[in-house]
Amino acid sequence: MRIAQVAPLTEAVPPKLYGGTERVVHWLTEELVALGHDVTLFASGDSRTSAKLDAAWPKALRLDGSVRDPYALHMEMLERVRQKCDDEEFDFLHFHLDYYPFSLFYRQPTPFVTTLHGRLDLPEHQPVFTTFSKIPVISISNAQRRPVPQANWMRTIHHGLPENLLTPQPVQPSYLAVLGRIAPEKGVDRAIRIATRCGIPLKIAAKVDRADQEYYDELISPLIKASPLVEFIGEISDREKPDFLSGAIGLLVPIDWPEPFGLVMIEAMACGTPVIAYNRGSVPEIIDPGLTGFVVEDETSAVAVVGRLATLDRAAIRKQFEKRFTARRMALDYLAAYRGLMEEAEPRIKLVSSAE
């Protein structure tokens, strides 16, 4: 099958450090190539891929200070994809750009789908998904669908990691961990309070976006400085994650927003590390209570289950990851979705001139 994967230009595919959507696109693309498909990846020029790379811009936009209007470059990339569709270069198109492709690609015959990677609970999402209620979309959790039931949901496909990307390491767990990004909705302040109440060291490996720098400076940094138990490591790469997560008694995910998926949870599971997460968004779909971690409602209930983390079987957590959250399983689920949409699509009609 000739497949186009169309990624955001914000980060390289895969990103150098933080970047959830681009990492998922990379893992999916690599698995599709490994399965024998002809894949073209539309992404930034500093991306690394086994597929054919169609570079819409030389460098990831987050790292390119010269770009002030990222939407212009995304629009140009979409037009490039459409022109290739005119030449019938693809059997299927897979977009990872939210609703941006909807209007243009609804008007062309190549079958396509969009995976929605972000939150959908904002008021402005309602008219978009009402207007484009026939556009096929895929959710990354069932919880993500709730605000826009009028959307044309094809199926839910949970994210997956390459099976051997992150593996358990032979280290003695000795601290609680936070991984990902520091922002108000991620609840790092709550994680600090949970660890402090338990008297257990907390290590924070997280990125601080420019948009969240003031929040970090005014709220999180003082909390870190005030507690000798808390260590801020900063942003880490995939190479550093196995040791970091394997060394954790548990990963804390005290979020305060409808998390569409939460890659950090399955990254922890890949290392055999249990997770304590607030009952928000996708969390109940990802965590198997008593097996891979605990789903809690607040700080008090989180503190109450920290002592139970040591009773969980870390080998069983890893096995559950292998059963539910590998990139190969994700790729096979997507291929089934592609084939279903291709079967439903109207056959292309090629116009033949009178001279032929």
mmCIF file of C-alpha atoms in Angstrom:
data_model
loop_
_atom_site.group_PDB
_atom_site.id
_atom_site.type_symbol
_atom_site.label_atom_id
_atom_site.label_comp_id
_atom_site.label_asym_id
_atom_site.label_seq_id
_atom_site.Cartn_x
_atom_site.Cartn_y
_atom_site.Cartn_z
ATOM 1 C CA MET A 1 0.000 0.000 0.000
ATOM 2 C CA ARG A 2 1.256 3.507 -0.841
ATOM 3 C CA ILE A 3 0.682 5.565 2.301
ATOM 4 C CA ALA A 4 1.316 9.233 3.086
ATOM 5 C CA GLN A 5 1.956 10.135 6.723
ATOM 6 C CA VAL A 6 1.555 13.886 7.238
ATOM 7 C CA ALA A 7 3.115 15.155 10.466
ATOM 8 C CA PRO A 8 3.237 18.534 12.196
ATOM 9 C CA LEU A 9 6.316 20.618 11.435
ATOM 10 C CA THR A 10 6.699 21.747 15.050
ATOM 11 C CA GLU A 11 9.189 19.015 15.932
ATOM 12 C CA ALA A 12 11.347 16.696 13.886
ATOM 13 C CA VAL A 13 10.120 13.131 13.393
ATOM 14 C CA PRO A 14 11.204 11.767 15.795
ATOM 15 C CA PRO A 15 11.751 14.824 17.999
ATOM 16 C CA LYS A 16 15.133 15.372 19.586
ATOM 17 C CA LEU A 17 13.578 15.505 23.062
ATOM 18 C CA TYR A 18 9.932 16.220 23.969
ATOM 19 C CA GLY A 19 7.185 15.843 21.375
ATOM 20 C CA GLY A 20 4.357 13.352 21.670
ATOM 21 C CA THR A 21 2.630 13.494 18.287
ATOM 22 C CA GLU A 22 5.834 13.426 16.255
ATOM 23 C CA ARG A 23 7.150 10.465 18.222
ATOM 24 C CA VAL A 24 3.971 8.491 17.558
ATOM 25 C CA VAL A 25 4.124 9.345 13.852
ATOM 26 C CA HIS A 26 7.722 8.110 13.748
ATOM 27 C CA TRP A 27 6.932 4.803 15.438
ATOM 28 C CA LEU A 28 3.909 4.229 13.205
ATOM 29 C CA THR A 29 5.845 5.082 10.046
ATOM 30 C CA GLU A 30 8.714 2.751 10.920
ATOM 31 C CA GLU A 31 6.337 -0.130 11.626
ATOM 32 C CA LEU A 32 4.445 0.412 8.359
ATOM 33 C CA VAL A 33 7.722 0.324 6.427
ATOM 34 C CA ALA A 34 8.795 -2.808 8.325
ATOM 35 C CA LEU A 35 5.504 -4.414 7.324
ATOM 36 C CA GLY A 36 6.363 -3.853 3.654
ATOM 37 C CA HIS A 37 4.392 -0.721 2.786
ATOM 38 C CA ASP A 38 5.551 2.170 0.583
ATOM 39 C CA VAL A 39 5.392 5.149 2.958
ATOM 40 C CA THR A 40 6.097 8.831 2.322
ATOM 41 C CA LEU A 41 6.554 11.001 5.400
ATOM 42 C CA PHE A 42 5.745 14.703 5.106
ATOM 43 C CA ALA A 43 7.702 16.375 7.906
ATOM 44 C CA SER A 44 10.569 18.751 8.652
ATOM 45 C CA GLY A 45 13.876 18.215 6.867
ATOM 46 C CA ASP A 46 15.763 17.256 10.038
ATOM 47 C CA SER A 47 13.528 14.197 10.472
ATOM 48 C CA ARG A 48 14.955 10.653 10.381
ATOM 49 C CA THR A 49 12.917 7.935 8.731
ATOM 50 C CA SER A 50 13.052 4.654 6.832
ATOM 51 C CA ALA A 51 10.266 6.010 4.629
ATOM 52 C CA LYS A 52 10.630 8.512 1.797
ATOM 53 C CA LEU A 53 10.979 11.961 3.375
ATOM 54 C CA ASP A 54 9.196 14.897 1.759
ATOM 55 C CA ALA A 55 10.616 17.880 3.671
ATOM 56 C CA ALA A 56 8.215 20.791 3.883
ATOM 57 C CA TRP A 57 10.758 22.926 5.762
ATOM 58 C CA PRO A 58 14.455 22.317 6.499
ATOM 59 C CA LYS A 59 14.221 22.430 10.284
ATOM 60 C CA ALA A 60 11.684 21.721 13.027
ATOM 61 C CA LEU A 61 9.822 24.954 13.721
ATOM 62 C CA ARG A 62 10.398 24.868 17.489
ATOM 63 C CA LEU A 63 14.128 25.026 16.794
ATOM 64 C CA ASP A 64 13.926 27.581 13.972
ATOM 65 C CA GLY A 65 13.718 31.081 15.377
ATOM 66 C CA SER A 66 13.279 32.609 11.917
ATOM 67 C CA VAL A 67 9.722 31.267 11.510
ATOM 68 C CA ARG A 68 6.998 33.485 12.950
ATOM 69 C CA ASP A 69 3.963 32.063 11.118
ATOM 70 C CA PRO A 70 3.957 28.256 11.299
ATOM 71 C CA TYR A 71 0.482 28.042 9.751
ATOM 72 C CA ALA A 72 1.795 29.284 6.407
ATOM 73 C CA LEU A 73 4.237 26.392 6.157
ATOM 74 C CA HIS A 74 1.606 23.840 7.138
ATOM 75 C CA MET A 75 -0.743 25.179 4.448
ATOM 76 C CA GLU A 76 2.007 24.861 1.840
ATOM 77 C CA MET A 77 2.690 21.283 2.945
ATOM 78 C CA LEU A 78 -0.981 20.352 2.624
ATOM 79 C CA GLU A 79 -1.111 21.737 -0.895
ATOM 80 C CA ARG A 80 1.971 19.683 -1.781
ATOM 81 C CA VAL A 81 0.186 16.549 -0.548
ATOM 82 C CA ARG A 82 -2.899 17.436 -2.583
ATOM 83 C CA GLN A 83 -0.892 17.935 -5.769
ATOM 84 C CA LYS A 84 0.638 14.486 -5.351
ATOM 85 C CA CYS A 85 -2.865 13.093 -4.946
ATOM 86 C CA ASP A 86 -3.704 14.572 -8.364
ATOM 87 C CA ASP A 87 -0.900 12.416 -9.737
ATOM 88 C CA GLU A 88 -2.336 9.394 -7.875
ATOM 89 C CA GLU A 89 0.891 8.806 -5.932
ATOM 90 C CA PHE A 90 -0.906 7.472 -2.831
ATOM 91 C CA ASP A 91 -3.518 4.863 -2.012
ATOM 92 C CA PHE A 92 -4.165 6.365 1.414
ATOM 93 C CA LEU A 93 -3.455 9.575 3.351
ATOM 94 C CA HIS A 94 -3.019 9.732 7.125
ATOM 95 C CA PHE A 95 -2.999 13.197 8.686
ATOM 96 C CA HIS A 96 -1.815 14.185 12.164
ATOM 97 C CA LEU A 97 -2.721 17.895 11.869
ATOM 98 C CA ASP A 98 -6.013 18.103 13.744
ATOM 99 C CA TYR A 99 -8.751 19.695 11.608
ATOM 100 C CA TYR A 100 -6.507 21.604 9.165
ATOM 101 C CA PRO A 101 -6.860 19.100 6.265
ATOM 102 C CA PHE A 102 -10.636 18.738 6.526
ATOM 103 C CA SER A 103 -11.917 21.244 3.967
ATOM 104 C CA LEU A 104 -9.289 20.701 1.274
ATOM 105 C CA PHE A 105 -9.101 16.910 1.368
ATOM 106 C CA TYR A 106 -12.828 16.337 1.628
ATOM 107 C CA ARG A 107 -12.913 17.615 -1.955
ATOM 108 C CA GLN A 108 -10.504 15.075 -3.465
ATOM 109 C CA PRO A 109 -10.927 11.330 -4.065
ATOM 110 C CA THR A 110 -7.945 9.739 -2.268
ATOM 111 C CA PRO A 111 -9.168 8.021 0.942
ATOM 112 C CA PHE A 112 -7.844 9.658 4.091
ATOM 113 C CA VAL A 113 -8.167 9.753 7.854
ATOM 114 C CA THR A 114 -7.059 12.134 10.577
ATOM 115 C CA THR A 115 -5.856 11.034 13.991
ATOM 116 C CA LEU A 116 -6.804 13.673 16.532
ATOM 117 C CA HIS A 117 -3.991 13.965 19.062
ATOM 118 C CA GLY A 118 -5.170 16.849 21.230
ATOM 119 C CA ARG A 119 -7.954 17.936 23.522
ATOM 120 C CA LEU A 120 -11.403 18.461 22.021
ATOM 121 C CA ASP A 121 -13.313 20.029 24.895
ATOM 122 C CA LEU A 122 -13.006 23.698 23.894
ATOM 123 C CA PRO A 123 -16.182 25.533 22.764
ATOM 124 C CA GLU A 124 -14.745 26.366 19.353
ATOM 125 C CA HIS A 125 -14.429 22.665 18.535
ATOM 126 C CA GLN A 126 -18.201 22.266 18.393
ATOM 127 C CA PRO A 127 -18.868 24.121 15.092
ATOM 128 C CA VAL A 128 -15.819 22.510 13.458
ATOM 129 C CA PHE A 129 -16.943 18.954 14.088
ATOM 130 C CA THR A 130 -20.564 19.793 13.318
ATOM 131 C CA THR A 131 -19.623 21.307 9.956
ATOM 132 C CA PHE A 132 -17.253 18.462 9.108
ATOM 133 C CA SER A 133 -19.310 15.658 10.629
ATOM 134 C CA LYS A 134 -18.627 13.309 7.702
ATOM 135 C CA ILE A 135 -14.831 13.543 7.835
ATOM 136 C CA PRO A 136 -13.373 10.230 9.122
ATOM 137 C CA VAL A 137 -11.379 10.657 12.329
ATOM 138 C CA ILE A 138 -9.601 8.363 14.763
ATOM 139 C CA SER A 139 -9.419 8.946 18.508
ATOM 140 C CA ILE A 140 -6.454 8.011 20.675
ATOM 141 C CA SER A 141 -8.772 7.206 23.598
ATOM 142 C CA ASN A 142 -12.501 6.783 24.065
ATOM 143 C CA ALA A 143 -12.437 9.622 26.582
ATOM 144 C CA GLN A 144 -11.160 12.005 23.917
ATOM 145 C CA ARG A 145 -14.418 11.567 21.965
ATOM 146 C CA ARG A 146 -16.829 12.676 24.658
ATOM 147 C CA PRO A 147 -16.956 16.441 23.931
ATOM 148 C CA VAL A 148 -17.665 15.964 20.187
ATOM 149 C CA PRO A 149 -19.964 12.949 19.715
ATOM 150 C CA GLN A 150 -21.078 14.414 16.377
ATOM 151 C CA ALA A 151 -17.666 13.667 14.815
ATOM 152 C CA ASN A 152 -17.365 10.735 12.396
ATOM 153 C CA TRP A 153 -15.377 8.459 14.693
ATOM 154 C CA MET A 154 -14.005 5.426 12.872
ATOM 155 C CA ARG A 155 -12.360 3.744 15.850
ATOM 156 C CA THR A 156 -10.104 4.340 18.858
ATOM 157 C CA ILE A 157 -6.472 3.332 18.425
ATOM 158 C CA HIS A 158 -4.297 3.608 21.503
ATOM 159 C CA HIS A 159 -0.705 4.676 21.017
ATOM 160 C CA GLY A 160 2.103 2.148 21.065
ATOM 161 C CA LEU A 161 5.880 2.198 21.554
ATOM 162 C CA PRO A 162 8.481 0.075 19.746
ATOM 163 C CA GLU A 163 8.694 -3.052 21.863
ATOM 164 C CA ASN A 164 12.386 -2.672 22.717
ATOM 165 C CA LEU A 165 12.676 1.117 22.798
ATOM 166 C CA LEU A 166 12.367 1.238 26.597
ATOM 167 C CA THR A 167 13.111 -1.842 28.693
ATOM 168 C CA PRO A 168 13.445 -2.589 32.421
ATOM 169 C CA GLN A 169 16.927 -1.968 33.826
ATOM 170 C CA PRO A 170 18.577 -3.765 36.774
ATOM 171 C CA VAL A 171 18.463 -0.853 39.212
ATOM 172 C CA GLN A 172 16.932 -0.591 42.669
ATOM 173 C CA PRO A 173 13.874 1.719 42.668
ATOM 174 C CA SER A 174 14.372 4.507 45.195
ATOM 175 C CA TYR A 175 12.279 7.559 44.267
ATOM 176 C CA LEU A 176 9.002 8.744 42.784
ATOM 177 C CA ALA A 177 9.149 10.228 39.286
ATOM 178 C CA VAL A 178 7.531 12.870 37.098
ATOM 179 C CA LEU A 179 8.170 12.785 33.352
ATOM 180 C CA GLY A 180 7.098 14.995 30.479
ATOM 181 C CA ARG A 181 6.232 18.683 30.557
ATOM 182 C CA ILE A 182 5.745 21.276 33.283
ATOM 183 C CA ALA A 183 2.425 23.073 32.837
ATOM 184 C CA PRO A 184 -0.520 23.860 35.131
ATOM 185 C CA GLU A 185 -2.618 20.960 33.813
ATOM 186 C CA LYS A 186 0.185 18.436 34.406
ATOM 187 C CA GLY A 187 0.029 18.864 38.186
ATOM 188 C CA VAL A 188 3.727 18.887 39.067
ATOM 189 C CA ASP A 189 2.908 20.920 42.185
ATOM 190 C CA ARG A 190 0.583 18.120 43.280
ATOM 191 C CA ALA A 191 3.300 15.538 42.612
ATOM 192 C CA ILE A 192 5.675 17.488 44.848
ATOM 193 C CA ARG A 193 3.108 17.567 47.657
ATOM 194 C CA ILE A 194 2.385 13.834 47.294
ATOM 195 C CA ALA A 195 6.060 12.906 47.495
ATOM 196 C CA THR A 196 6.653 15.306 50.382
ATOM 197 C CA ARG A 197 3.748 13.874 52.370
ATOM 198 C CA CYS A 198 5.145 10.372 51.796
ATOM 199 C CA GLY A 199 8.693 11.407 52.705
ATOM 200 C CA ILE A 200 10.010 9.884 49.464
ATOM 201 C CA PRO A 201 12.452 11.602 47.062
ATOM 202 C CA LEU A 202 10.939 12.937 43.823
ATOM 203 C CA LYS A 203 12.846 13.330 40.556
ATOM 204 C CA ILE A 204 11.314 15.565 37.875
ATOM 205 C CA ALA A 205 12.450 15.006 34.282
ATOM 206 C CA ALA A 206 10.432 17.557 32.368
ATOM 207 C CA LYS A 207 10.497 20.232 29.712
ATOM 208 C CA VAL A 208 9.510 23.847 30.393
ATOM 209 C CA ASP A 209 7.962 25.536 27.347
ATOM 210 C CA ARG A 210 8.387 29.264 26.925
ATOM 211 C CA ALA A 211 4.636 29.634 27.410
ATOM 212 C CA ASP A 212 4.934 27.974 30.838
ATOM 213 C CA GLN A 213 8.162 29.628 31.990
ATOM 214 C CA GLU A 214 6.372 32.145 34.226
ATOM 215 C CA TYR A 215 4.319 29.351 35.818
ATOM 216 C CA TYR A 216 7.512 27.406 36.482
ATOM 217 C CA ASP A 217 9.367 30.427 37.893
ATOM 218 C CA GLU A 218 6.549 31.589 40.154
ATOM 219 C CA LEU A 219 5.071 28.314 41.437
ATOM 220 C CA ILE A 220 7.126 25.198 40.664
ATOM 221 C CA SER A 221 10.672 26.478 41.166
ATOM 222 C CA PRO A 222 9.980 27.740 44.723
ATOM 223 C CA LEU A 223 8.404 24.380 45.626
ATOM 224 C CA ILE A 224 11.472 22.539 44.324
ATOM 225 C CA LYS A 225 13.860 24.810 46.210
ATOM 226 C CA ALA A 226 11.833 24.484 49.404
ATOM 227 C CA SER A 227 12.071 20.690 49.560
ATOM 228 C CA PRO A 228 15.343 18.746 49.913
ATOM 229 C CA LEU A 229 13.471 15.685 48.625
ATOM 230 C CA VAL A 230 12.837 17.157 45.173
ATOM 231 C CA GLU A 231 15.328 17.134 42.288
ATOM 232 C CA PHE A 232 14.656 18.849 38.948
ATOM 233 C CA ILE A 233 16.555 17.069 36.158
ATOM 234 C CA GLY A 234 15.084 18.816 33.122
ATOM 235 C CA GLU A 235 14.195 17.379 29.738
ATOM 236 C CA ILE A 236 15.587 13.898 28.964
ATOM 237 C CA SER A 237 15.890 11.766 25.817
ATOM 238 C CA ASP A 238 14.631 8.247 25.121
ATOM 239 C CA ARG A 239 18.152 6.938 25.816
ATOM 240 C CA GLU A 240 17.938 8.247 29.373
ATOM 241 C CA LYS A 241 14.402 7.100 30.120
ATOM 242 C CA PRO A 242 15.008 3.376 30.835
ATOM 243 C CA ASP A 243 17.341 4.107 33.753
ATOM 244 C CA PHE A 244 15.217 7.014 34.966
ATOM 245 C CA LEU A 245 11.941 5.078 34.935
ATOM 246 C CA SER A 246 13.384 1.760 36.123
ATOM 247 C CA GLY A 247 14.843 3.568 39.110
ATOM 248 C CA ALA A 248 11.437 4.926 40.108
ATOM 249 C CA ILE A 249 9.180 3.300 42.693
ATOM 250 C CA GLY A 250 6.350 4.723 40.628
ATOM 251 C CA LEU A 251 5.477 7.432 38.106
ATOM 252 C CA LEU A 252 3.154 10.193 39.334
ATOM 253 C CA VAL A 253 0.632 11.579 36.816
ATOM 254 C CA PRO A 254 -1.582 13.920 38.902
ATOM 255 C CA ILE A 255 -3.115 15.667 35.889
ATOM 256 C CA ASP A 256 -5.941 18.192 36.022
ATOM 257 C CA TRP A 257 -7.204 18.084 32.440
ATOM 258 C CA PRO A 258 -8.829 15.566 30.055
ATOM 259 C CA GLU A 259 -5.578 13.975 28.889
ATOM 260 C CA PRO A 260 -6.268 12.466 25.427
ATOM 261 C CA PHE A 261 -3.731 9.687 25.985
ATOM 262 C CA GLY A 262 -0.584 10.243 28.053
ATOM 263 C CA LEU A 263 2.477 8.543 26.546
ATOM 264 C CA VAL A 264 4.401 8.767 29.808
ATOM 265 C CA MET A 265 2.136 6.126 31.324
ATOM 266 C CA ILE A 266 3.004 3.461 28.751
ATOM 267 C CA GLU A 267 6.665 4.532 28.778
ATOM 268 C CA ALA A 268 6.696 3.707 32.476
ATOM 269 C CA MET A 269 4.943 0.385 31.875
ATOM 270 C CA ALA A 270 7.535 -0.533 29.229
ATOM 271 C CA CYS A 271 10.146 -0.262 31.996
ATOM 272 C CA GLY A 272 8.016 -2.272 34.432
ATOM 273 C CA THR A 273 7.297 0.840 36.492
ATOM 274 C CA PRO A 274 3.810 1.265 38.016
ATOM 275 C CA VAL A 275 1.820 4.472 37.611
ATOM 276 C CA ILE A 276 -0.343 6.502 39.981
ATOM 277 C CA ALA A 277 -2.579 8.786 37.936
ATOM 278 C CA TYR A 278 -5.596 10.979 38.548
ATOM 279 C CA ASN A 279 -8.920 9.815 37.143
ATOM 280 C CA ARG A 280 -8.982 12.217 34.201
ATOM 281 C CA GLY A 281 -9.329 11.731 30.464
ATOM 282 C CA SER A 282 -7.773 8.517 29.155
ATOM 283 C CA VAL A 283 -6.290 7.349 32.461
ATOM 284 C CA PRO A 284 -8.895 4.621 33.258
ATOM 285 C CA GLU A 285 -8.379 3.159 29.766
ATOM 286 C CA ILE A 286 -4.603 2.963 30.068
ATOM 287 C CA ILE A 287 -4.017 1.795 33.638
ATOM 288 C CA ASP A 288 -5.159 -1.627 34.837
ATOM 289 C CA PRO A 289 -5.740 -0.972 38.565
ATOM 290 C CA GLY A 290 -3.796 -3.307 40.801
ATOM 291 C CA LEU A 291 -1.764 -4.585 37.844
ATOM 292 C CA THR A 292 -0.006 -1.622 36.190
ATOM 293 C CA GLY A 293 -0.779 1.000 38.819
ATOM 294 C CA PHE A 294 -3.598 2.850 40.530
ATOM 295 C CA VAL A 295 -6.236 5.368 39.427
ATOM 296 C CA VAL A 296 -6.912 7.944 42.151
ATOM 297 C CA GLU A 297 -9.092 11.005 42.665
ATOM 298 C CA ASP A 298 -6.907 13.396 44.666
ATOM 299 C CA GLU A 299 -3.698 13.908 46.643
ATOM 300 C CA THR A 300 -4.961 12.071 49.712
ATOM 301 C CA SER A 301 -5.899 8.945 47.770
ATOM 302 C CA ALA A 302 -2.586 9.127 45.872
ATOM 303 C CA VAL A 303 -0.634 9.225 49.125
ATOM 304 C CA ALA A 304 -2.661 6.265 50.393
ATOM 305 C CA VAL A 305 -1.595 3.976 47.521
ATOM 306 C CA VAL A 306 2.095 4.911 47.294
ATOM 307 C CA GLY A 307 2.905 2.225 49.841
ATOM 308 C CA ARG A 308 1.183 -0.382 47.660
ATOM 309 C CA LEU A 309 3.415 0.244 44.629
ATOM 310 C CA ALA A 310 6.044 -2.180 45.923
ATOM 311 C CA THR A 311 3.471 -5.003 45.912
ATOM 312 C CA LEU A 312 2.969 -4.799 42.144
ATOM 313 C CA ASP A 313 4.849 -7.260 39.920
ATOM 314 C CA ARG A 314 7.118 -5.226 37.644
ATOM 315 C CA ALA A 315 7.552 -8.161 35.242
ATOM 316 C CA ALA A 316 3.767 -8.397 34.922
ATOM 317 C CA ILE A 317 3.604 -4.663 34.176
ATOM 318 C CA ARG A 318 6.075 -5.149 31.341
ATOM 319 C CA LYS A 319 4.047 -8.081 29.979
ATOM 320 C CA GLN A 320 0.891 -5.972 29.999
ATOM 321 C CA PHE A 321 2.721 -3.295 28.037
ATOM 322 C CA GLU A 322 3.757 -5.910 25.455
ATOM 323 C CA LYS A 323 0.155 -7.093 25.200
ATOM 324 C CA ARG A 324 -1.531 -3.703 24.845
ATOM 325 C CA PHE A 325 0.831 -0.906 23.879
ATOM 326 C CA THR A 326 3.408 -1.887 21.250
ATOM 327 C CA ALA A 327 3.940 0.045 18.023
ATOM 328 C CA ARG A 328 3.353 -3.127 15.988
ATOM 329 C CA ARG A 329 -0.123 -3.515 17.483
ATOM 330 C CA MET A 330 -0.786 0.190 16.748
ATOM 331 C CA ALA A 331 0.344 -0.174 13.117
ATOM 332 C CA LEU A 332 -1.830 -3.239 12.522
ATOM 333 C CA ASP A 333 -4.837 -1.405 13.968
ATOM 334 C CA TYR A 334 -4.213 1.516 11.625
ATOM 335 C CA LEU A 335 -3.837 -0.740 8.602
ATOM 336 C CA ALA A 336 -7.219 -2.272 9.388
ATOM 337 C CA ALA A 337 -8.689 1.234 9.542
ATOM 338 C CA TYR A 338 -7.061 2.203 6.230
ATOM 339 C CA ARG A 339 -8.415 -0.870 4.474
ATOM 340 C CA GLY A 340 -11.900 -0.300 5.830
ATOM 341 C CA LEU A 341 -11.952 3.278 4.552
ATOM 342 C CA MET A 342 -10.528 2.269 1.170
ATOM 343 C CA GLU A 343 -13.301 -0.289 0.763
ATOM 344 C CA GLU A 344 -15.884 2.391 1.492
ATOM 345 C CA ALA A 345 -14.351 4.963 -0.872
ATOM 346 C CA GLU A 346 -15.872 5.566 -4.275
ATOM 347 C CA PRO A 347 -13.713 4.172 -7.093
ATOM 348 C CA ARG A 348 -11.635 6.761 -8.878
ATOM 349 C CA ILE A 349 -12.781 7.711 -12.361
ATOM 350 C CA LYS A 350 -9.955 8.507 -14.719
ATOM 351 C CA LEU A 351 -10.999 10.897 -17.482
ATOM 352 C CA VAL A 352 -9.831 9.852 -20.943
ATOM 353 C CA SER A 353 -9.508 12.441 -23.679
ATOM 354 C CA SER A 354 -11.051 11.847 -27.111
ATOM 355 C CA ALA A 355 -7.565 11.655 -28.589
ATOM 356 C CA GLU A 356 -6.745 8.492 -26.604
#
